[in-house]
Coordinates of N, CA and C in Angstrom, one line a residue:
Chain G
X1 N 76.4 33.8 60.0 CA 76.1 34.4 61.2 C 77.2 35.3 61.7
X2 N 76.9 36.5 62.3 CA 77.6 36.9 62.5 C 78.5 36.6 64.1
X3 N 79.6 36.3 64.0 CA 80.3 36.3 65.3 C 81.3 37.2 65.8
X4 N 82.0 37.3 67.2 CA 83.0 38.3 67.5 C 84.0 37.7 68.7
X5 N 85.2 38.0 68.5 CA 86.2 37.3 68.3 C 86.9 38.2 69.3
X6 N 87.8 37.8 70.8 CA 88.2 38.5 71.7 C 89.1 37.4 72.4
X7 N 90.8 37.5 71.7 CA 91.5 36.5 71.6 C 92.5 36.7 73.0
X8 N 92.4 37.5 73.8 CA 93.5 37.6 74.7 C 92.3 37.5 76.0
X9 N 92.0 36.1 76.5 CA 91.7 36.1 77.2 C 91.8 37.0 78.9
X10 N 92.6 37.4 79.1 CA 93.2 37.9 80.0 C 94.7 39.4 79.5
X11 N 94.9 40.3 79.9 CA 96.0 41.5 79.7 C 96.0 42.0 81.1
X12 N 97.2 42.1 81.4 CA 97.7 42.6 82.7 C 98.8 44.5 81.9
X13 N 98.3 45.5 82.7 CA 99.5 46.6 82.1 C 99.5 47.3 83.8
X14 N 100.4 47.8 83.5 CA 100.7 48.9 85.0 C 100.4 50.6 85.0
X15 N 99.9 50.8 85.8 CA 99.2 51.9 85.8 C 99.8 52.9 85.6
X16 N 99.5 53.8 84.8 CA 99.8 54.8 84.1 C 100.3 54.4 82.3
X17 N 100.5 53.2 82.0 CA 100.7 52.7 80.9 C 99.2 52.5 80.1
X18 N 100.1 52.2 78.7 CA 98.6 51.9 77.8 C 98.5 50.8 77.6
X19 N 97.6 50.0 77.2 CA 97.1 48.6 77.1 C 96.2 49.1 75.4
X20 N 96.2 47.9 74.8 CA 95.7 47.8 73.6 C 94.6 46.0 73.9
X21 N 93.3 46.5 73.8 CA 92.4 45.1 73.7 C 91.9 44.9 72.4
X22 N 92.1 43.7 72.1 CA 91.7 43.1 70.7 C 90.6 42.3 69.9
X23 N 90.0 42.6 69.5 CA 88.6 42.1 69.1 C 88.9 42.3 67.3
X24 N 88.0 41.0 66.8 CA 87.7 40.7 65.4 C 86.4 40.6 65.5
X25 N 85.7 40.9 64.2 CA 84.3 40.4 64.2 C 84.1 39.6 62.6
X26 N 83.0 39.0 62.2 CA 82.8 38.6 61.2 C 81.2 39.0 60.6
X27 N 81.0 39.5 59.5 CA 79.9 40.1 59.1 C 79.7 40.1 58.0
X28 N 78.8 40.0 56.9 CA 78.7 40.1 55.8 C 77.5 41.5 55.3
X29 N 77.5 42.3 56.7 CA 76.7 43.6 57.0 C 77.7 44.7 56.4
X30 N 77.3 45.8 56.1 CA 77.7 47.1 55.7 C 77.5 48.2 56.8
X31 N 76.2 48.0 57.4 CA 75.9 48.4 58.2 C 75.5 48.3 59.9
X32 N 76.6 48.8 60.5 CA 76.7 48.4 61.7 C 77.5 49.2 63.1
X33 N 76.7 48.4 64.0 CA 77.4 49.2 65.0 C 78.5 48.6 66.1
X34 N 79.5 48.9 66.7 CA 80.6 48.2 67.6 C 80.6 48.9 68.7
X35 N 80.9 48.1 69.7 CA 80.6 48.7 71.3 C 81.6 47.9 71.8
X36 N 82.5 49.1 73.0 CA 83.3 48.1 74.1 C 82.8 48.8 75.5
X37 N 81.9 47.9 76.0 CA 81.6 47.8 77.2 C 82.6 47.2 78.6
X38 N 82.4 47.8 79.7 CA 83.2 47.7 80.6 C 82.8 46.8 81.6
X39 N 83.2 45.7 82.5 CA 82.1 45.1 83.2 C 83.0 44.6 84.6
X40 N 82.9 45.7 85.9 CA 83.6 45.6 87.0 C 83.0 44.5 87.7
X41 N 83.8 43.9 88.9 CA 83.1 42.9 89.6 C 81.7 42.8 90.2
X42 N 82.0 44.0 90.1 CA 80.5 45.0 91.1 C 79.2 44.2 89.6
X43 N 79.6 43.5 88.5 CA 79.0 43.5 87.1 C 78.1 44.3 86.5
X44 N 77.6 45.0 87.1 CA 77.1 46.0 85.5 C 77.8 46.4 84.5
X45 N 77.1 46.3 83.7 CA 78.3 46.6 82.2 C 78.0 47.9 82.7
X46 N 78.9 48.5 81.5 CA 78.8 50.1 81.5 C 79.4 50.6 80.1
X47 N 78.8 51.2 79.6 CA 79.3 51.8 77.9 C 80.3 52.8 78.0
X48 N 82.0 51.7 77.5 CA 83.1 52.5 77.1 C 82.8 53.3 75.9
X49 N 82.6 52.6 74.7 CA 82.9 53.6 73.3 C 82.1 53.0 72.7
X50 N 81.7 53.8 71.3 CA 81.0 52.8 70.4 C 81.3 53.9 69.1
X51 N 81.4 52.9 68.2 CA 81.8 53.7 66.6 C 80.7 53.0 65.9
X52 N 80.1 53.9 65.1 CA 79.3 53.2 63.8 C 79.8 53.2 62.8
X53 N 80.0 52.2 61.6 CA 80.7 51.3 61.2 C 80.7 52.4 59.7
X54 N 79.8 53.4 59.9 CA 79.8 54.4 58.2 C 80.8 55.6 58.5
X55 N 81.2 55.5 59.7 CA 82.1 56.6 59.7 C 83.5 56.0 60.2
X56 N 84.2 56.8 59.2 CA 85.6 56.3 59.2 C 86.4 56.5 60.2
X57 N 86.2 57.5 61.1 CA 87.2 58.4 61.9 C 86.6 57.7 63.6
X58 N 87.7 57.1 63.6 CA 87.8 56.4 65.0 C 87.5 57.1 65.9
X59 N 86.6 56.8 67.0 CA 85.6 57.1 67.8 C 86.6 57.1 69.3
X60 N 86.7 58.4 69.9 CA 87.7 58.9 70.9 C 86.8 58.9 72.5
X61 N 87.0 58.3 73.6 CA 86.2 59.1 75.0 C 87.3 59.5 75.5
X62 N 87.8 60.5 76.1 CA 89.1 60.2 77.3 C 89.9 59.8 76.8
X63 N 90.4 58.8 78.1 CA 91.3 58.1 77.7 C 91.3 57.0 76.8
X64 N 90.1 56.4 76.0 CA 89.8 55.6 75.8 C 89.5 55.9 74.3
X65 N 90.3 55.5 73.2 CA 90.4 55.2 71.7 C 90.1 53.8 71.5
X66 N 89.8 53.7 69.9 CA 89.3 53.1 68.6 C 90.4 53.0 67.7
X67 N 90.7 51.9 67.5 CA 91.5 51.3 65.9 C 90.4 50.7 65.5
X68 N 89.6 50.9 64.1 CA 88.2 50.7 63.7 C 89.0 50.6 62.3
X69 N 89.1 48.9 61.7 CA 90.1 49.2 60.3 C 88.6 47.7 59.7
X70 N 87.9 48.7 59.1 CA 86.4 47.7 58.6 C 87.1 46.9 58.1
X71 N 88.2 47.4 56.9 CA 88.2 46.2 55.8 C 88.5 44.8 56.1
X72 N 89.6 45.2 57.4 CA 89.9 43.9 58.4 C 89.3 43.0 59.1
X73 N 88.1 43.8 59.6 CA 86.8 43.8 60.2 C 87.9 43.3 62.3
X74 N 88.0 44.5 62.2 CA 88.8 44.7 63.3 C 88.5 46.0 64.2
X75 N 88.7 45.9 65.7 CA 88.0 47.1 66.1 C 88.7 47.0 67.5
X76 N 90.1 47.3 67.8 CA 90.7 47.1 68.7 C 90.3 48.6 70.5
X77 N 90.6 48.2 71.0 CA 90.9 49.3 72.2 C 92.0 49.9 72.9
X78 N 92.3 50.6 72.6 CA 93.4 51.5 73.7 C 92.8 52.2 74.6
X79 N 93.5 51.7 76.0 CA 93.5 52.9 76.9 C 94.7 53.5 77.5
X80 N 94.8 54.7 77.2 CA 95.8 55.4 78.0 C 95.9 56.1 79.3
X81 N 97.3 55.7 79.8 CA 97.5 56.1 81.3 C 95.9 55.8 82.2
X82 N 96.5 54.1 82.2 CA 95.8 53.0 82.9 C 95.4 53.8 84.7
X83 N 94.3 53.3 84.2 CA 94.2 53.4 86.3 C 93.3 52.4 86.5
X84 N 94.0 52.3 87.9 CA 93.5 51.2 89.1 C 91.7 50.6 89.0
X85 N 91.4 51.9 88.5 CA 89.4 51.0 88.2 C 89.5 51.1 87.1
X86 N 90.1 51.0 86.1 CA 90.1 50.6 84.7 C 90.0 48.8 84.8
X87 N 90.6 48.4 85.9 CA 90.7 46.7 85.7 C 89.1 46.3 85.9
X88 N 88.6 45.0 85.1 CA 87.5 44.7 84.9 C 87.0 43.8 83.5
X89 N 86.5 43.3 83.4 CA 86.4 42.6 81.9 C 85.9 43.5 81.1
X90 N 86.2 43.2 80.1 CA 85.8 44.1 78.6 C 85.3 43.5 77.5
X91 N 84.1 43.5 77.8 CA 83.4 43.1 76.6 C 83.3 43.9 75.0
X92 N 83.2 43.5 74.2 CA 83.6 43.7 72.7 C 82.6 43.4 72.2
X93 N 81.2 43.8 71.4 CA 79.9 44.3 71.0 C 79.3 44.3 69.4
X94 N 78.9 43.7 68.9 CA 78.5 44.0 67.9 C 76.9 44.0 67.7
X95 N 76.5 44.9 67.0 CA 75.3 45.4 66.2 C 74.5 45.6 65.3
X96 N 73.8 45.0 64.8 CA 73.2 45.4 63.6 C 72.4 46.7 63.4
X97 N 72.0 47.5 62.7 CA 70.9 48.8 62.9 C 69.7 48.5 63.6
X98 N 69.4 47.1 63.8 CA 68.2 47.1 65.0 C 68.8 45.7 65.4
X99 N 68.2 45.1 66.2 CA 68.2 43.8 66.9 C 69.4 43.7 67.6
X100 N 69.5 42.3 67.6 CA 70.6 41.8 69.3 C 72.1 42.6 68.7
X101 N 72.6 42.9 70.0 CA 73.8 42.6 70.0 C 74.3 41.2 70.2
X102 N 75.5 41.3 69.7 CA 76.8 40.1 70.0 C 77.8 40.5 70.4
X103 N 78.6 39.7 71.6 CA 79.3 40.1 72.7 C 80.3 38.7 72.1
X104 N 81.7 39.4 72.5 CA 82.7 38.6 72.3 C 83.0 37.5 73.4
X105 N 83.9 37.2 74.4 CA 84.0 36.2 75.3 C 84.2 37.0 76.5
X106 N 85.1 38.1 75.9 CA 85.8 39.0 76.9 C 87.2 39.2 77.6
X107 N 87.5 40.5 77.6 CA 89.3 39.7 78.1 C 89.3 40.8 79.6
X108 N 90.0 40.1 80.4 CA 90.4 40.6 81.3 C 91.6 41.3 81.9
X109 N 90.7 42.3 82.1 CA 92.1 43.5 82.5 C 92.6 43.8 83.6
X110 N 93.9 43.8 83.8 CA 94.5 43.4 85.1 C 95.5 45.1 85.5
X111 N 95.0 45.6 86.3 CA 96.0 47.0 86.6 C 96.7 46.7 87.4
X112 N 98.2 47.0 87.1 CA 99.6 46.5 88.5 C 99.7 47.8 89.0
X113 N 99.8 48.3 89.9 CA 100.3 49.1 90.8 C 101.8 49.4 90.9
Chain X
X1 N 68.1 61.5 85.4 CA 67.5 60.0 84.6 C 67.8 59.1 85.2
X2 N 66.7 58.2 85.3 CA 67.1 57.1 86.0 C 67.3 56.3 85.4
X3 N 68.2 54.9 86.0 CA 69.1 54.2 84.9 C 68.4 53.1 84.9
X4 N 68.9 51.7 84.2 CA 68.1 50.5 84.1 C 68.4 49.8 85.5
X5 N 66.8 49.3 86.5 CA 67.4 48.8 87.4 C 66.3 47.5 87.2
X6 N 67.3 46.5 87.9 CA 66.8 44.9 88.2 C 66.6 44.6 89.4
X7 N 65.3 43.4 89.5 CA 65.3 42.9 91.0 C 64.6 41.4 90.5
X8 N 64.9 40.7 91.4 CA 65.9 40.8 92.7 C 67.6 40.5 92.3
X9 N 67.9 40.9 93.0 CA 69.3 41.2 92.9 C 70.1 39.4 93.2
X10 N 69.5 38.8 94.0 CA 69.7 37.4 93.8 C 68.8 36.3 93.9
X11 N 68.7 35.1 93.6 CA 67.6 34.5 93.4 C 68.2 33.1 93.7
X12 N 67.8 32.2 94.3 CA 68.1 30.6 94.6 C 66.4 30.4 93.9
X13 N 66.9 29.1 93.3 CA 65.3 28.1 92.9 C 65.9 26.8 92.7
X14 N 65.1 25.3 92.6 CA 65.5 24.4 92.6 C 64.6 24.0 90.9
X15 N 65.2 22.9 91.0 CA 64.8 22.6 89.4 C 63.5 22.0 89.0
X16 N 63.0 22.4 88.0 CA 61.4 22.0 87.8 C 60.9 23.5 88.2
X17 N 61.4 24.6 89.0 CA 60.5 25.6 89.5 C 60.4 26.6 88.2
X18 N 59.8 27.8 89.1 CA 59.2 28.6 87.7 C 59.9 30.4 88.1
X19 N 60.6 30.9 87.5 CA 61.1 31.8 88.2 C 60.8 33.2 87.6
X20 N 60.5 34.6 87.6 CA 60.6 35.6 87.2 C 61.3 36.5 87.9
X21 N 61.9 37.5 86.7 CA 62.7 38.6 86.7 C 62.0 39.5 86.1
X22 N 62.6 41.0 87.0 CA 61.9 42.5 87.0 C 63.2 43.0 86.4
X23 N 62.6 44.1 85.3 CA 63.4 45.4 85.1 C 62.5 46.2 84.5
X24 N 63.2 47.7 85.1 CA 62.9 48.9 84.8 C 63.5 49.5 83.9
X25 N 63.1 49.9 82.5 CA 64.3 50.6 81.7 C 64.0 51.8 82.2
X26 N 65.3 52.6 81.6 CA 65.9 53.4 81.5 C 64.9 54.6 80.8
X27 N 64.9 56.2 81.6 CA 63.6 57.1 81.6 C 63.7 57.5 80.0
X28 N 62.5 57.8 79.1 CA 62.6 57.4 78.1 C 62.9 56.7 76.7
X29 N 63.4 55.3 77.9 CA 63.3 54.2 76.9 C 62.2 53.1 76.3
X30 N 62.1 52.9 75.0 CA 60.9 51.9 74.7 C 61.3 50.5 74.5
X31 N 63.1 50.5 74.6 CA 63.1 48.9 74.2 C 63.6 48.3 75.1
X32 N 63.7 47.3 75.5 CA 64.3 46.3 76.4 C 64.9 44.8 75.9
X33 N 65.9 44.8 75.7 CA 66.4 43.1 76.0 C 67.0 43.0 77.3
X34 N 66.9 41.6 77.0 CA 67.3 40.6 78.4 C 68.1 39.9 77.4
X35 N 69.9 39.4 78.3 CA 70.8 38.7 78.4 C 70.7 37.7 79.2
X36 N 71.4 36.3 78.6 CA 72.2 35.6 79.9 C 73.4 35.6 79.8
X37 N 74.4 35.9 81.0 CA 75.4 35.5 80.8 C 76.0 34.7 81.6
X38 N 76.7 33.2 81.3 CA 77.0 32.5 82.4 C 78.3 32.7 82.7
X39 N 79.2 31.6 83.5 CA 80.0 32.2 83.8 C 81.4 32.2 83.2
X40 N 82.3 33.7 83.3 CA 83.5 33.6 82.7 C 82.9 33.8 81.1
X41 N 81.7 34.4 80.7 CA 81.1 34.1 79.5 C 80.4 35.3 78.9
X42 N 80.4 35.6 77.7 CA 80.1 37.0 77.4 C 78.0 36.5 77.6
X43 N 77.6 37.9 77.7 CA 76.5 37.7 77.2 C 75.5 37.2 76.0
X44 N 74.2 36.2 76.1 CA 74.0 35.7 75.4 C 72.4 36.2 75.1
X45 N 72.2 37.0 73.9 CA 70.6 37.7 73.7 C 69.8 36.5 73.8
X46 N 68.8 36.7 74.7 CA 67.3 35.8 74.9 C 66.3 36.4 73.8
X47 N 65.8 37.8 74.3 CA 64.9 38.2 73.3 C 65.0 39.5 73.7
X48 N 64.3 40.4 72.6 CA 63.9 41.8 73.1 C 62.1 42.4 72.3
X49 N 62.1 43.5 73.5 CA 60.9 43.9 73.2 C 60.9 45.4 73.1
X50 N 60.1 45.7 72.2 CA 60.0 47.7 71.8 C 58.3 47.3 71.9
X51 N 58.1 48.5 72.8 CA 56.9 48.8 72.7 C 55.6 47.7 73.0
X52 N 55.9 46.7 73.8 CA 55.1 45.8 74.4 C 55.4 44.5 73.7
X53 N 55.8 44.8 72.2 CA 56.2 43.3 71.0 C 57.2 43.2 71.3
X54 N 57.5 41.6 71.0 CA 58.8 40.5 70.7 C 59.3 41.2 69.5
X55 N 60.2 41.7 69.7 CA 60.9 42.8 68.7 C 62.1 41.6 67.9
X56 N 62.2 40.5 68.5 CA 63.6 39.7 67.9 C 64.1 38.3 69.6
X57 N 64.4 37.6 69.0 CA 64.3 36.1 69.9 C 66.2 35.4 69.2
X58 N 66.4 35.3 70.4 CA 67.7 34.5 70.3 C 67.2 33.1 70.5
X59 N 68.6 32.0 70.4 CA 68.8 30.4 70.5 C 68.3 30.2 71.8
X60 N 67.0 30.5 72.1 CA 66.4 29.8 73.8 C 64.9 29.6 73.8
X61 N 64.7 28.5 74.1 CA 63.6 27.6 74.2 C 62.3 28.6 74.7
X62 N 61.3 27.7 74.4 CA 60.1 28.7 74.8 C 59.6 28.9 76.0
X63 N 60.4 27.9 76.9 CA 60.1 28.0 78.5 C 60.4 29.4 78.3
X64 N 61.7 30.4 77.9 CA 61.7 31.5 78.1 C 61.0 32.6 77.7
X65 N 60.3 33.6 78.2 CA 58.9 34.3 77.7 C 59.5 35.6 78.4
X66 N 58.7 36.4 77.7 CA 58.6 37.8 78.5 C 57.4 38.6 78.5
X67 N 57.6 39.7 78.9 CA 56.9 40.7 78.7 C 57.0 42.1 78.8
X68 N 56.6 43.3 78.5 CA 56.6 44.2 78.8 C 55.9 45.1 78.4
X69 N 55.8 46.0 79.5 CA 54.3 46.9 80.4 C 54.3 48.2 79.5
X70 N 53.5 48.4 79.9 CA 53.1 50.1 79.1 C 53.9 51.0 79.6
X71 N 55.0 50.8 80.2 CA 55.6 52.2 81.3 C 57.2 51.4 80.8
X72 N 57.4 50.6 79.7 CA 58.4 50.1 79.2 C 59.1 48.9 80.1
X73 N 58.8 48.5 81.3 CA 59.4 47.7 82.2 C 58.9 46.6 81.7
X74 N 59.8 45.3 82.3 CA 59.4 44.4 81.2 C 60.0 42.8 82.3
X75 N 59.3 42.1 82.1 CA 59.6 40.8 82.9 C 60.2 39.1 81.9
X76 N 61.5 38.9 82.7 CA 61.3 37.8 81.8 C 61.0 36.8 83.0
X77 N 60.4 35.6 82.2 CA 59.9 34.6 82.7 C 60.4 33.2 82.4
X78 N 61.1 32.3 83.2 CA 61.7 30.9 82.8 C 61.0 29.7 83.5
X79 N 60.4 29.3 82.7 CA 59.7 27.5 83.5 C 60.7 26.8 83.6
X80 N 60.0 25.4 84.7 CA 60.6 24.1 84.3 C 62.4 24.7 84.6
X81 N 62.8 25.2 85.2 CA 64.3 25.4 85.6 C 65.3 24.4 85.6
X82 N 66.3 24.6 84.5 CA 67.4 23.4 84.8 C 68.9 24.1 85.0
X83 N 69.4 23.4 85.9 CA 70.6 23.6 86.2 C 71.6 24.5 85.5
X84 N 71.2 24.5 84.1 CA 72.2 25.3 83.0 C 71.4 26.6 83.3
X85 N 70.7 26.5 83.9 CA 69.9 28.5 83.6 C 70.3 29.1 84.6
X86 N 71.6 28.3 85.5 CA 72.1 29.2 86.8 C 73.3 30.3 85.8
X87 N 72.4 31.4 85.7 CA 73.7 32.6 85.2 C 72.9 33.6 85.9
X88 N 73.8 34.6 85.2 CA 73.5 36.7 85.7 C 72.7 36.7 84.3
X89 N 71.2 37.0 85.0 CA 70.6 37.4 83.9 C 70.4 39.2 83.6
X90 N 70.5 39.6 82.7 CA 71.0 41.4 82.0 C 70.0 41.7 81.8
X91 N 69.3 42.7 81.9 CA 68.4 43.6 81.1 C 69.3 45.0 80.5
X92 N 69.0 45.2 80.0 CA 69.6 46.4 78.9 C 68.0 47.6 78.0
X93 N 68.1 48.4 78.4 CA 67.2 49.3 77.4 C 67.6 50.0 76.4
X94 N 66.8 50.5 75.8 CA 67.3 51.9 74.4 C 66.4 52.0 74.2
X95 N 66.7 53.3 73.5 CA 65.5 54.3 72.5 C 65.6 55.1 73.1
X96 N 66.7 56.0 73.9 CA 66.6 57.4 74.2 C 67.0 58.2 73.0
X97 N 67.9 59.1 73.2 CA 68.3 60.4 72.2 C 69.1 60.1 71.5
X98 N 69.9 59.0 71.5 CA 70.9 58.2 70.7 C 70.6 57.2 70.2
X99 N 69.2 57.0 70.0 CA 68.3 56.0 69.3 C 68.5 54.9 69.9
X100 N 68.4 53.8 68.7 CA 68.2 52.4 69.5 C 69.0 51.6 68.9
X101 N 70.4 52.3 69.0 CA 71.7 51.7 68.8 C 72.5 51.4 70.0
X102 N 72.2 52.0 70.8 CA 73.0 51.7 72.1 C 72.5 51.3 73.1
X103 N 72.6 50.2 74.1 CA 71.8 49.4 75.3 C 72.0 50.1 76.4
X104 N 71.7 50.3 77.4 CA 72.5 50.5 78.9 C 71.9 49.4 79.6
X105 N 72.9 48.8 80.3 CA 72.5 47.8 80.9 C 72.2 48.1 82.9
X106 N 71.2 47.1 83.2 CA 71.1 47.0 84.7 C 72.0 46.1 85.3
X107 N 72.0 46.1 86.6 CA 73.2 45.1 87.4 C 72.8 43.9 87.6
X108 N 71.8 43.2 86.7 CA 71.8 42.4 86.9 C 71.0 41.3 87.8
X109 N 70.6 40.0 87.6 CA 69.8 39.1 88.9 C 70.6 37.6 88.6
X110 N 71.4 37.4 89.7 CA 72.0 36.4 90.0 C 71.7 35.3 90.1
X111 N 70.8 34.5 89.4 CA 69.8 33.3 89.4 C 70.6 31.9 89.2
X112 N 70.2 31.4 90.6 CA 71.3 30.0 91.1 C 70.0 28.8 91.0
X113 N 70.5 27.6 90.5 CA 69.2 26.4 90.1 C 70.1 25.5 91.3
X114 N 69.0 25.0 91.8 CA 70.2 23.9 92.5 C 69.2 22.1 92.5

């Protein structure tokens, strides 16, 4: 079965810094898709990024990059030049070409001022 | 476009009762799942539906049911209420122009068992 793995429970960075969030997944799929969703107190999720798993070339929004390294089955997040509503949980997503996603535990992100 | 919205936005029931949840997906969307997530805890897939069918069913009992309408909105339904089903239940749609790879989710209905 596939699972997904989000080992830093908690990351604090200060604003205007980059923060790196970490997610593993486990699959025995080829084909697939990864999502990092954003989820403020207010909780609605909200769709940061998403790379599908056949294209090599890490998937960019803004401020907001992809380290997408399959063979590791790793799919990390950077955000650069942190701001103050960037803090929120961050959920880490996985996909098959149809059916459920799978959501990691989630880590929380802490902006200092 | 309008986005995916839920109601009620919070919900008290006591245990044994029978409870339902509304969502609206998202303007042409066909598919809909519903999440639970409890607390401190990522989201957990119940089931989902495309086009009125049970498109796919996660690890939850059959007290949990759904449905969904010809206009894509879709209801889930939980009997028999126990204490563990107090989470934020998610609705999420897809099937717009970026196919039905990617969810958008609604804010959510805050359902407390007591």
């Amino acid at each position: 079965a596939q699972t997904v793995t989000q080992s830093q429970p908690e990351m604090s960075v200060q604003e205007a810094e980059t923060v790196t969030l970490s997610c593993t997944y486990d699959t025995s799929e080829s084909d697939y898709y990864l999502f990092w969703y954003k989820q403020p107190p207010s909780r609605q999720m909200i769709l940061v990024i998403r790379q599908e798993a056949y294209k090599q070339q890490n998937a960019t929004e803004n401020r907001f990059s992809v380290n997408f390294q399959k063979a590791a089955k790793s799919f990390s997040l950077k955000i650069s030049d942190s701001q103050l509503g960037d803090a929120a949980m961050y959920f880490c997503a996985y996909r098959r070409r149809t059916y459920k996603y799978i959501f990691g535990t989630g880590t929380r992100l802490k902006v200092l001022a | 476009e309008t986005g995916v919205t839920q109601s009620p936005t919070h919900l008290i029931k006591t245990r044994g009762q029978q409870v339902t949840l509304r969502c609206s997906s998202q303007s042409g969307h066909n598919t809909v799942s519903w999440y639970q997530q409890a607390l401190g805890q990522g989201p957990q897939f119940i089931f989902q539906y495309y086009r009125e069918e049970e498109n796919g069913r996660g690890n939850f009992p059959p007290r949990f049911s759904g449905l969904q309408f010809p206009n894509y909105s879709s209801e889930l339904n939980v009997n028999a209420l126990e204490l563990d089903d107090s989470a934020l239940y998610l609705c999420a749609s897809s099937g717009g122009l970026l196919g039905t790879d990617t969810q958008y989710f609604g804010p959510g209905t805050r359902l407390t068992v007591l």
